[in-house]
Coordinates of C-alpha atoms and ligand atoms in Angstrom, one line a residue:
M261 CA 44.9 156.8 73.5
A262 CA 47.1 154.5 71.4
P263 CA 45.5 153.6 68.2
A264 CA 44.0 150.1 68.0
R265 CA 45.0 148.5 64.7
F266 CA 43.6 145.2 63.5
P267 CA 45.2 142.7 61.0
E268 CA 44.6 143.5 57.3
S269 CA 42.6 140.3 56.9
F270 CA 40.3 141.0 59.9
L271 CA 36.8 140.0 59.0
W272 CA 34.7 143.0 60.1
G273 CA 31.0 142.4 59.6
A274 CA 27.5 142.5 60.9
A275 CA 25.0 139.8 61.9
T276 CA 21.3 139.1 61.6
A277 CA 19.0 136.1 61.7
A278 CA 16.3 134.9 59.4
Y279 CA 13.2 135.2 61.6
Q280 CA 14.4 138.5 62.9
I281 CA 14.6 140.3 59.6
E282 CA 13.2 138.3 56.6
G283 CA 9.4 138.6 57.0
A284 CA 7.6 136.9 54.0
V285 CA 6.7 134.0 56.3
S286 CA 4.1 132.5 53.9
E287 CA 5.9 133.0 50.7
D288 CA 7.4 130.7 48.1
G289 CA 6.5 127.6 50.1
R290 CA 8.0 128.4 53.4
G291 CA 6.5 126.3 56.2
E292 CA 5.6 127.3 59.8
S293 CA 8.3 127.6 62.4
I294 CA 8.1 127.4 66.2
W295 CA 8.6 131.2 66.3
D296 CA 5.6 131.8 64.0
R297 CA 3.5 129.6 66.3
F298 CA 4.9 131.2 69.5
S299 CA 4.7 134.8 68.4
H300 CA 1.1 134.3 67.3
T301 CA 0.1 132.9 70.6
P302 CA -1.4 135.6 72.8
G303 CA 0.8 136.8 75.6
K304 CA 4.1 135.5 74.4
T305 CA 5.7 138.6 72.8
F306 CA 5.6 142.3 73.4
Q307 CA 2.2 143.6 72.2
G308 CA 1.7 140.3 70.3
Q309 CA 4.3 141.4 67.7
T310 CA 5.5 138.8 65.2
G311 CA 8.2 138.4 62.5
D312 CA 5.5 138.3 59.8
V313 CA 7.0 141.3 58.1
A314 CA 10.1 142.2 60.2
C315 CA 12.5 144.2 58.0
D316 CA 11.0 142.7 54.8
H317 CA 14.5 141.6 54.0
Y318 CA 13.2 138.7 51.9
H319 CA 12.0 141.2 49.3
R320 CA 14.7 143.9 49.9
Y321 CA 17.8 141.8 50.1
R322 CA 19.4 143.5 47.1
E323 CA 19.1 147.0 48.5
D324 CA 20.3 145.6 51.9
V325 CA 23.4 144.1 50.4
A326 CA 24.0 147.5 48.6
L327 CA 23.8 149.1 52.0
M328 CA 26.3 146.6 53.4
R329 CA 28.7 147.4 50.6
D330 CA 28.4 151.1 51.3
L331 CA 29.2 150.4 54.9
G332 CA 32.3 148.5 53.8
L333 CA 31.4 145.3 55.5
R334 CA 33.8 142.5 54.7
S335 CA 31.5 139.8 56.0
Y336 CA 27.8 139.3 56.6
R337 CA 26.4 136.7 59.0
F338 CA 22.9 135.6 58.2
S339 CA 20.9 132.5 59.0
V340 CA 19.1 130.1 56.8
A341 CA 15.5 129.4 57.7
W342 CA 15.1 125.6 57.9
P343 CA 11.3 125.9 57.2
R344 CA 12.0 127.7 54.0
V345 CA 14.3 124.9 52.8
M346 CA 12.2 122.0 54.2
P347 CA 8.7 123.1 55.2
Q348 CA 8.0 119.9 57.1
G349 CA 11.5 119.8 58.6
S350 CA 12.4 116.6 56.8
G351 CA 11.8 115.0 53.5
R352 CA 10.7 117.3 50.7
V353 CA 13.0 120.1 49.8
N354 CA 11.4 123.5 48.8
S355 CA 13.7 124.7 46.0
P356 CA 12.4 128.3 46.0
G357 CA 13.5 128.6 49.6
L358 CA 17.0 127.6 48.7
D359 CA 16.9 129.8 45.7
F360 CA 16.5 132.8 48.0
Y361 CA 19.7 132.1 49.9
E362 CA 21.5 131.4 46.6
R363 CA 20.5 134.8 45.3
L364 CA 21.5 136.4 48.6
V365 CA 24.9 134.7 48.6
D366 CA 25.6 135.6 45.0
E367 CA 24.7 139.2 45.7
L368 CA 27.1 139.2 48.7
L369 CA 29.9 137.8 46.6
D370 CA 29.3 140.3 43.8
A371 CA 29.7 143.0 46.5
R372 CA 32.9 141.3 47.7
I373 CA 31.3 140.5 51.1
V374 CA 32.2 137.1 52.7
P375 CA 29.0 135.1 53.4
V376 CA 28.8 133.6 56.9
A377 CA 25.8 131.3 57.2
T378 CA 24.2 130.0 60.4
L379 CA 22.1 126.9 59.9
Y380 CA 20.0 127.2 63.0
H381 CA 19.0 130.4 64.6
W382 CA 16.0 129.1 66.6
D383 CA 13.4 128.7 63.9
L384 CA 12.6 125.0 64.1
P385 CA 9.9 123.8 61.6
Q386 CA 6.7 123.5 63.6
P387 CA 6.0 119.9 62.3
L388 CA 9.2 118.7 64.0
Q389 CA 8.1 120.4 67.2
D390 CA 4.8 118.5 66.9
G391 CA 6.9 115.4 66.9
G392 CA 8.8 116.4 70.1
G393 CA 11.1 119.0 68.7
W394 CA 14.7 119.0 70.1
Q395 CA 13.6 116.7 72.9
N396 CA 13.3 114.0 70.2
R397 CA 16.8 112.7 69.2
D398 CA 15.5 112.1 65.6
T399 CA 15.6 115.9 65.2
A400 CA 19.4 115.7 65.2
R401 CA 19.3 113.4 62.2
Y402 CA 16.8 115.7 60.4
F403 CA 19.0 118.6 61.1
A404 CA 22.0 116.8 59.5
D405 CA 19.8 116.1 56.4
Y406 CA 18.8 119.7 56.2
A407 CA 22.4 120.8 56.7
E408 CA 23.5 118.6 53.8
T409 CA 20.7 120.0 51.6
V410 CA 22.1 123.5 52.2
F411 CA 25.7 122.4 51.8
R412 CA 24.9 120.8 48.5
R413 CA 23.6 124.0 47.1
L414 CA 25.9 126.6 48.7
A415 CA 29.1 125.0 50.0
D416 CA 31.0 126.2 47.0
R417 CA 30.3 129.8 47.9
V418 CA 29.9 130.2 51.7
A419 CA 33.2 130.7 53.5
L420 CA 32.1 130.1 57.1
W421 CA 29.3 127.8 58.3
I422 CA 27.9 128.0 61.8
T423 CA 25.8 125.0 62.8
H424 CA 24.0 126.5 65.8
N425 CA 23.5 129.9 67.3
E426 CA 23.7 130.0 71.1
P427 CA 22.6 126.5 72.0
W428 CA 22.4 127.5 75.6
V429 CA 19.6 130.0 74.8
A430 CA 17.8 127.6 72.5
S431 CA 17.8 125.0 75.2
F432 CA 17.2 126.9 78.4
V433 CA 15.3 130.0 77.3
G434 CA 13.2 127.9 75.0
H435 CA 12.6 124.9 77.3
A436 CA 13.3 125.9 80.9
T437 CA 12.2 129.6 81.4
G438 CA 9.8 129.4 78.5
E439 CA 10.5 133.0 77.3
H440 CA 11.3 131.7 73.8
A441 CA 9.7 129.2 71.5
P442 CA 8.6 126.6 72.0
G443 CA 7.9 128.0 75.5
L444 CA 8.4 124.9 77.8
R445 CA 9.2 125.2 81.5
D446 CA 11.0 122.0 82.2
D447 CA 14.7 122.0 83.3
R448 CA 15.1 118.3 82.5
A449 CA 13.8 118.7 79.0
A450 CA 16.2 121.7 78.5
V451 CA 19.2 119.7 79.4
Q452 CA 18.1 116.9 77.1
V453 CA 17.6 119.4 74.3
S454 CA 21.1 120.8 74.8
H455 CA 22.5 117.3 74.2
H456 CA 20.4 116.8 71.1
L457 CA 21.5 120.2 69.8
L458 CA 25.1 119.3 70.3
L459 CA 24.6 115.9 68.8
S460 CA 23.0 117.5 65.7
H461 CA 26.0 119.9 65.5
A462 CA 28.3 116.9 65.5
E463 CA 26.3 115.2 62.8
A464 CA 26.3 118.3 60.6
V465 CA 30.1 118.6 61.0
R466 CA 30.4 114.9 60.0
V467 CA 28.3 115.5 56.9
F468 CA 30.3 118.6 56.0
A469 CA 33.4 116.5 55.5
D470 CA 32.2 115.7 52.0
Y471 CA 32.0 119.4 51.2
R472 CA 35.4 120.5 52.5
G473 CA 36.9 120.4 49.1
S474 CA 35.2 123.8 48.3
G475 CA 37.4 125.5 50.9
G476 CA 34.7 126.4 53.5
A477 CA 35.1 126.0 57.2
I478 CA 32.6 124.9 59.9
G479 CA 32.1 125.9 63.5
I480 CA 29.4 126.7 66.1
T481 CA 28.5 129.9 67.9
L482 CA 28.4 129.8 71.7
I483 CA 27.2 132.6 73.9
Q484 CA 29.7 133.3 76.7
Y485 CA 28.7 134.6 80.1
P486 CA 31.7 135.2 82.4
C487 CA 30.3 134.2 85.8
H488 CA 31.6 136.2 88.8
S489 CA 31.0 135.5 92.4
Y490 CA 28.8 138.2 94.0
T491 CA 30.8 138.0 97.2
D492 CA 34.0 136.4 98.4
R493 CA 32.1 133.8 100.4
A494 CA 33.2 130.2 99.5
E495 CA 29.6 129.2 98.7
D496 CA 29.1 132.0 96.3
R497 CA 32.4 131.2 94.6
E498 CA 31.3 127.6 94.2
A499 CA 28.0 128.7 92.8
A500 CA 29.8 130.9 90.3
R501 CA 31.9 127.9 89.3
L502 CA 28.8 125.8 88.7
A503 CA 27.1 128.7 86.8
D504 CA 30.1 128.7 84.5
G505 CA 29.7 125.0 84.1
H506 CA 26.0 125.5 83.2
F507 CA 26.3 128.4 80.8
N508 CA 29.8 127.9 79.3
R509 CA 31.6 124.7 80.0
W510 CA 28.6 122.5 79.2
F511 CA 29.0 123.6 75.6
L512 CA 32.7 124.5 75.3
D513 CA 33.9 121.1 76.6
P514 CA 32.0 118.9 74.2
V515 CA 32.6 121.2 71.2
L516 CA 36.3 121.7 71.9
T517 CA 37.4 118.7 73.9
G518 CA 34.9 116.1 72.8
S519 CA 33.2 115.3 76.1
Y520 CA 30.8 116.8 78.7
P521 CA 32.3 118.1 82.0
Q522 CA 32.0 115.4 84.5
D523 CA 31.1 117.7 87.4
M524 CA 28.1 119.0 85.5
I525 CA 26.9 115.5 84.5
E526 CA 26.9 114.8 88.3
Q527 CA 25.2 118.0 89.1
Y528 CA 22.4 117.5 86.5
D529 CA 22.0 113.9 87.7
R530 CA 21.7 115.1 91.3
L531 CA 18.9 117.5 90.3
G532 CA 17.2 114.9 88.2
W533 CA 17.9 116.8 85.0
G534 CA 20.5 114.3 83.7
P535 CA 20.3 113.8 79.9
E536 CA 20.2 110.5 78.2
I537 CA 23.5 110.2 76.3
R538 CA 24.0 107.1 74.2
A539 CA 27.4 105.7 73.7
E540 CA 27.2 106.4 70.0
D541 CA 26.3 110.0 70.7
A542 CA 29.3 110.5 72.9
E543 CA 31.4 109.0 70.1
S544 CA 29.9 111.3 67.5
I545 CA 30.5 114.4 69.6
R546 CA 34.1 113.2 70.3
R547 CA 34.8 113.0 66.6
A548 CA 33.3 116.3 65.5
S549 CA 36.3 118.6 65.2
I550 CA 35.5 122.3 64.3
D551 CA 37.6 124.7 62.3
F552 CA 36.6 127.8 64.3
L553 CA 34.5 128.8 67.3
G554 CA 32.1 131.7 67.1
V555 CA 31.7 133.7 70.4
N556 CA 28.7 135.9 71.2
Y557 CA 29.2 138.2 74.1
Y558 CA 26.8 140.6 75.7
F559 CA 27.2 140.7 79.5
R560 CA 28.7 138.9 82.5
R561 CA 26.7 137.3 85.3
L562 CA 26.9 137.9 89.0
I563 CA 26.3 134.7 90.9
R564 CA 25.5 133.7 94.4
A565 CA 24.7 130.5 96.2
P566 CA 21.1 129.3 95.7
G567 CA 18.5 129.4 98.5
S568 CA 17.6 125.8 97.8
T569 CA 19.6 122.7 97.0
A570 CA 17.2 122.2 94.0
R571 CA 19.1 124.9 92.1
L572 CA 22.8 125.2 91.2
F573 CA 23.1 129.0 91.7
E574 CA 21.2 132.3 91.7
T575 CA 21.9 135.1 89.3
V576 CA 22.0 138.6 90.9
E577 CA 20.2 140.9 88.3
P578 CA 21.3 144.5 88.1
Q579 CA 18.9 147.1 89.6
A580 CA 16.8 148.4 86.7
D581 CA 17.8 152.0 87.3
A582 CA 21.5 151.3 87.9
P583 CA 23.9 153.3 85.6
G584 CA 25.7 151.6 82.8
L585 CA 22.9 149.3 81.6
T586 CA 21.7 148.9 78.0
A587 CA 18.0 149.1 77.2
M588 CA 17.8 145.3 77.8
G589 CA 18.9 146.0 81.4
W590 CA 22.2 144.3 80.6
E591 CA 25.3 145.6 82.4
I592 CA 27.9 147.1 80.0
H593 CA 31.1 145.3 80.9
P594 CA 33.5 145.2 77.9
E595 CA 36.2 143.5 80.0
G596 CA 34.0 140.4 80.0
L597 CA 34.7 140.0 76.3
Y598 CA 38.4 140.0 76.9
E599 CA 37.9 137.5 79.8
A600 CA 35.8 135.1 77.6
L601 CA 38.3 135.2 74.7
I602 CA 41.4 134.7 76.9
R603 CA 39.7 132.0 78.9
I604 CA 39.0 130.0 75.7
H605 CA 42.5 130.6 74.5
R606 CA 44.1 129.4 77.7
E607 CA 41.9 126.5 78.7
Y608 CA 41.0 124.8 75.5
P609 CA 42.8 123.4 72.5
R610 CA 43.7 126.1 70.0
V611 CA 41.0 127.1 67.6
P612 CA 40.5 130.3 65.6
L613 CA 37.9 132.5 67.1
Y614 CA 35.4 135.0 65.6
V615 CA 33.2 137.3 67.6
T616 CA 29.9 136.4 65.8
E617 CA 27.7 138.8 67.9
N618 CA 28.2 141.8 70.1
G619 CA 26.2 144.9 70.3
A620 CA 23.6 146.7 72.3
A621 CA 20.0 148.0 72.4
F622 CA 19.6 151.6 73.5
E623 CA 16.6 154.0 73.5
D624 CA 17.7 155.7 70.3
R625 CA 16.1 159.1 69.8
P626 CA 16.3 161.0 66.6
D627 CA 17.6 164.6 66.9
S628 CA 15.5 167.5 65.4
D629 CA 17.2 166.9 62.0
G630 CA 15.9 163.2 62.2
R631 CA 19.4 161.8 62.7
I632 CA 20.1 159.2 65.4
R633 CA 23.3 160.2 67.1
D634 CA 23.7 157.0 69.2
Q635 CA 26.9 158.0 71.0
E636 CA 26.2 155.3 73.6
R637 CA 26.3 152.6 71.0
V638 CA 29.5 154.0 69.5
E639 CA 31.1 154.0 73.0
Y640 CA 29.8 150.5 73.6
L641 CA 31.3 149.1 70.4
R642 CA 34.6 151.0 70.9
G643 CA 35.0 149.6 74.4
H644 CA 34.4 146.1 73.2
F645 CA 36.6 146.4 70.1
L646 CA 39.4 147.6 72.4
Q647 CA 39.0 144.5 74.6
A648 CA 39.1 142.2 71.6
H649 CA 42.2 144.0 70.5
R650 CA 43.7 143.6 73.9
A651 CA 43.0 139.8 73.8
M652 CA 44.6 139.6 70.4
A653 CA 47.7 141.4 71.6
E654 CA 48.0 138.6 74.2
G655 CA 47.9 135.9 71.6
V656 CA 44.2 135.2 71.0
D657 CA 43.7 134.1 67.4
L658 CA 40.7 136.3 66.8
R659 CA 39.9 136.6 63.1
G660 CA 36.8 138.7 62.8
Y661 CA 34.0 140.6 64.5
Q662 CA 30.3 140.7 63.6
V663 CA 28.3 143.5 65.2
W664 CA 24.8 142.6 66.4
S665 CA 23.0 143.9 64.5
L666 CA 23.0 145.4 61.1
Y667 CA 19.4 146.4 61.5
D668 CA 16.8 147.1 64.2
N669 CA 14.8 143.9 64.1
F670 CA 12.4 141.5 65.8
E671 CA 14.0 141.0 69.2
W672 CA 12.2 137.8 70.0
A673 CA 9.9 138.2 73.0
Y674 CA 10.6 141.9 73.1
G675 CA 9.2 142.3 69.6
Y676 CA 10.3 145.6 68.0
A677 CA 10.6 147.4 71.3
K678 CA 14.4 146.9 71.6
R679 CA 16.6 148.3 68.9
F680 CA 20.0 146.7 68.4
G681 CA 20.7 148.0 64.9
I682 CA 23.5 150.3 63.7
V683 CA 21.0 151.0 61.0
H684 CA 17.6 152.3 62.0
V685 CA 14.5 150.6 60.5
D686 CA 11.2 152.4 60.3
F687 CA 8.8 149.5 60.6
H688 CA 6.0 151.4 58.9
T689 CA 7.8 152.5 55.8
Q690 CA 10.7 150.0 55.9
D691 CA 13.1 153.0 55.4
R692 CA 16.6 152.2 56.5
S693 CA 18.7 155.0 57.9
W694 CA 22.3 155.0 59.2
K695 CA 22.7 155.8 62.8
Q696 CA 25.9 157.5 63.9
S697 CA 27.3 154.1 64.9
A698 CA 27.0 152.9 61.3
E699 CA 29.0 156.0 60.1
W700 CA 31.6 155.3 62.8
Y701 CA 31.8 151.6 62.1
R702 CA 32.4 152.4 58.4
E703 CA 35.4 154.5 59.4
V704 CA 36.7 151.7 61.7
I705 CA 36.5 149.2 58.9
A706 CA 38.0 151.5 56.3
G707 CA 40.9 152.3 58.7
N708 CA 41.1 148.8 60.1
G709 CA 41.0 150.2 63.6
F710 CA 40.5 153.5 65.4
Ligands
IFM213 O1 18.8 139.2 69.0 C1 19.6 138.2 69.7 C2 20.2 137.2 68.7 O2 19.2 136.6 68.0 C3 20.9 136.2 69.4 N1 21.9 136.8 70.3 C4 21.5 137.8 71.2 C5 20.7 138.9 70.4 C6 20.3 140.1 71.3 O3 19.4 139.6 72.3

């Protein structure tokens, strides 16, 4: 196989999120988030597990950064917990919360690791949820205030800012299927939430203009699900087009072209899910131009026509025992990453791209010597790196790649049952140990390819 070489400046890294790794949920003035409330509600997560302790990163961040340095990471993507910075969601700033992120960022810079900070990775302060959460458009304004508070403290040191992580998931898994906090089951609410998330993104980008002088850049991370028609039938192909509108274009279009796709506005209106979009919101979204786009990719979706006109499409889930699935039951389909990157490159105005998440959960089993030889994860990553490389060879301006995840961590509704880490975490002792994939990744970074 020909070697895959990446540019010298390629920003190899790993990603995590606050609620998934930090723990210390009641320390130093942190307020309650919707994920604290949700995970403590019986029946919402696997075995009632919570992020109360998680990887205890809040206390162990120094040793964690040392581990990142040993891995040779060039960047580290983490998220800032809004309830640590503003326990009520708005108003009073909790300085000790900001101090933690300042210590973390300084530690990263000392280790010559580029900090990549996400402002919202799903942990809305519970008091804001009590006031309507993301269904309330005021939350967008509070988000911009929170963002400014964080910029004021850290814009001189953080290289890449990501406003939101996967707004599709925050909207629809949080408000339509109810599997994530706050656990609503209301399609109309979910579409409205998606608009307010995008509005808040636009507001934060506007606020960031005053902090540009420090040399940082701002973008957003969108999850991409290539949507493939299950059959060749015209109705299935049309359903796949609408699914692409729902999962992908509904977010790509406003972020990269400044307006929502008209066909999806019509579809949501037809279903009675149409969001209220004020003229000034549309203007705000139109003006918010980003410096880069973060792409998260895990799997494609197979789509067929819905059984009822009250839906846009149906997703055909893989058979649980089908070969080639991860422990999440997700199909391993590396070509989907190539497809997503090329599609953005060809159909949207040019913008630098970063893969801000890609990785897989497997049933990792230690060998008799205690080591985890996670060959499946190595193959998974190699396959996806190759597809990223292929896209770059065809002109895609891809500047970095963050593996999900640095650590096994709190996988939301699945609790600790699904392990995505390249580093194993023993949740009883908090011992961290490198899996084979971490060793392999270190070589990839050191050699800038494989
Ligand atoms: O763990 C999540 C992460 O928080 C967001 N993207 C997908 C990952 C795996 O499910």
